[in-house]
Amino acid sequence: MTETANGGGAALGKRRRLFISYKRDCDPDEAVAVQVFKALQREHDVFIDQTMPVGTRWADRIEEELRRADYLITFLSAQSINSEMVLGEIE
């Protein structure tokens, strides 16, 4: 159920901030994460690391985006559970 459907009080159409965490350069994790990003960005403000411009202080940006996110979407796989970045984003 969605928040609205289960009485969570969220207004219809309210954009949420989502952070997508996945293991980069790992199949199928990266491809699935990108597909989900594309599908969700139509109705929400979605962050995925691939949208960061070259030269961005990536650690600072990721930390900032995690703090601002309403929801964290994490793709777990045999490879991602050993990723320091994915585990750090979950913590």
Short mmCIF file of C-alpha atoms in Angstrom, two decimals:
data_model
loop_
_atom_site.label_atom_id
_atom_site.label_comp_id
_atom_site.label_asym_id
_atom_site.label_seq_id
_atom_site.Cartn_x
_atom_site.Cartn_y
_atom_site.Cartn_z
CA MET A 1 0.00 0.00 0.00
CA THR A 2 1.10 3.54 -0.56
CA GLU A 3 1.25 6.07 2.24
CA THR A 4 -1.91 7.69 0.95
CA ALA A 5 -3.77 4.41 0.61
CA ASN A 6 -2.88 3.19 4.10
CA GLY A 7 -3.70 6.47 5.86
CA GLY A 8 -0.15 7.80 6.09
CA GLY A 9 -1.48 11.27 5.38
CA ALA A 10 0.75 12.02 2.40
CA ALA A 11 -0.86 14.44 -0.02
CA LEU A 12 -1.57 13.05 -3.46
CA GLY A 13 1.06 14.10 -5.93
CA LYS A 14 3.63 15.13 -3.32
CA ARG A 15 7.13 14.65 -4.65
CA ARG A 16 9.44 12.70 -2.35
CA ARG A 17 13.23 12.75 -2.22
CA LEU A 18 14.61 9.28 -2.99
CA PHE A 19 18.21 8.04 -2.82
CA ILE A 20 19.16 4.97 -4.86
CA SER A 21 22.01 2.88 -3.48
CA TYR A 22 23.52 0.07 -5.57
CA LYS A 23 26.83 -1.59 -6.45
CA ARG A 24 28.34 0.21 -9.39
CA ASP A 25 29.77 -1.73 -12.36
CA CYS A 26 27.88 -4.83 -11.26
CA ASP A 27 25.37 -6.70 -13.38
CA PRO A 28 22.38 -6.61 -12.97
CA ASP A 29 22.51 -4.15 -10.02
CA GLU A 30 23.52 -1.07 -12.00
CA ALA A 31 21.14 -1.66 -14.91
CA VAL A 32 18.17 -2.25 -12.59
CA ALA A 33 19.05 0.81 -10.47
CA VAL A 34 19.13 3.00 -13.58
CA GLN A 35 15.77 1.64 -14.78
CA VAL A 36 14.20 2.37 -11.40
CA PHE A 37 15.75 5.86 -11.40
CA LYS A 38 14.24 6.61 -14.80
CA ALA A 39 10.81 5.33 -13.77
CA LEU A 40 10.68 7.19 -10.45
CA GLN A 41 12.13 10.53 -11.56
CA ARG A 42 8.89 11.39 -13.32
CA GLU A 43 7.08 11.76 -10.00
CA HIS A 44 9.87 12.17 -7.44
CA ASP A 45 13.21 13.87 -6.87
CA VAL A 46 15.55 10.92 -7.25
CA PHE A 47 19.30 10.90 -6.61
CA ILE A 48 21.58 8.33 -8.20
CA ASP A 49 25.34 8.84 -8.28
CA GLN A 50 25.43 8.78 -12.08
CA THR A 51 23.85 12.24 -12.16
CA MET A 52 26.82 13.88 -10.41
CA PRO A 53 28.93 16.07 -12.70
CA VAL A 54 32.64 15.33 -13.06
CA GLY A 55 34.61 17.18 -10.39
CA THR A 56 31.89 16.90 -7.74
CA ARG A 57 33.16 16.19 -4.24
CA TRP A 58 31.32 12.90 -4.36
CA ALA A 59 31.62 11.86 -0.68
CA ASP A 60 30.20 15.21 0.47
CA ARG A 61 27.44 15.13 -2.13
CA ILE A 62 26.40 11.59 -1.28
CA GLU A 63 26.29 12.40 2.43
CA GLU A 64 24.20 15.53 1.72
CA GLU A 65 21.77 13.63 -0.51
CA LEU A 66 21.39 10.85 2.07
CA ARG A 67 20.51 13.39 4.77
CA ARG A 68 17.94 15.07 2.52
CA ALA A 69 16.29 11.85 1.33
CA ASP A 70 12.84 10.83 2.52
CA TYR A 71 13.52 7.26 1.41
CA LEU A 72 16.55 5.09 0.71
CA ILE A 73 16.17 2.44 -1.98
CA THR A 74 18.98 -0.11 -1.71
CA PHE A 75 19.64 -2.87 -4.22
CA LEU A 76 21.14 -5.82 -2.37
CA SER A 77 22.96 -8.59 -4.16
CA ALA A 78 25.80 -11.00 -3.47
CA GLN A 79 28.19 -8.29 -4.71
CA SER A 80 26.61 -5.23 -3.09
CA ILE A 81 26.62 -6.67 0.45
CA ASN A 82 30.42 -6.57 0.27
CA SER A 83 30.53 -2.98 -0.99
CA GLU A 84 31.87 -0.47 1.55
CA MET A 85 29.93 2.31 -0.20
CA VAL A 86 26.58 0.51 -0.10
CA LEU A 87 27.05 -0.50 3.53
CA GLY A 88 28.06 3.05 4.42
CA GLU A 89 24.97 4.47 2.74
CA ILE A 90 22.76 2.08 4.70
CA GLU A 91 24.40 2.98 8.00
#
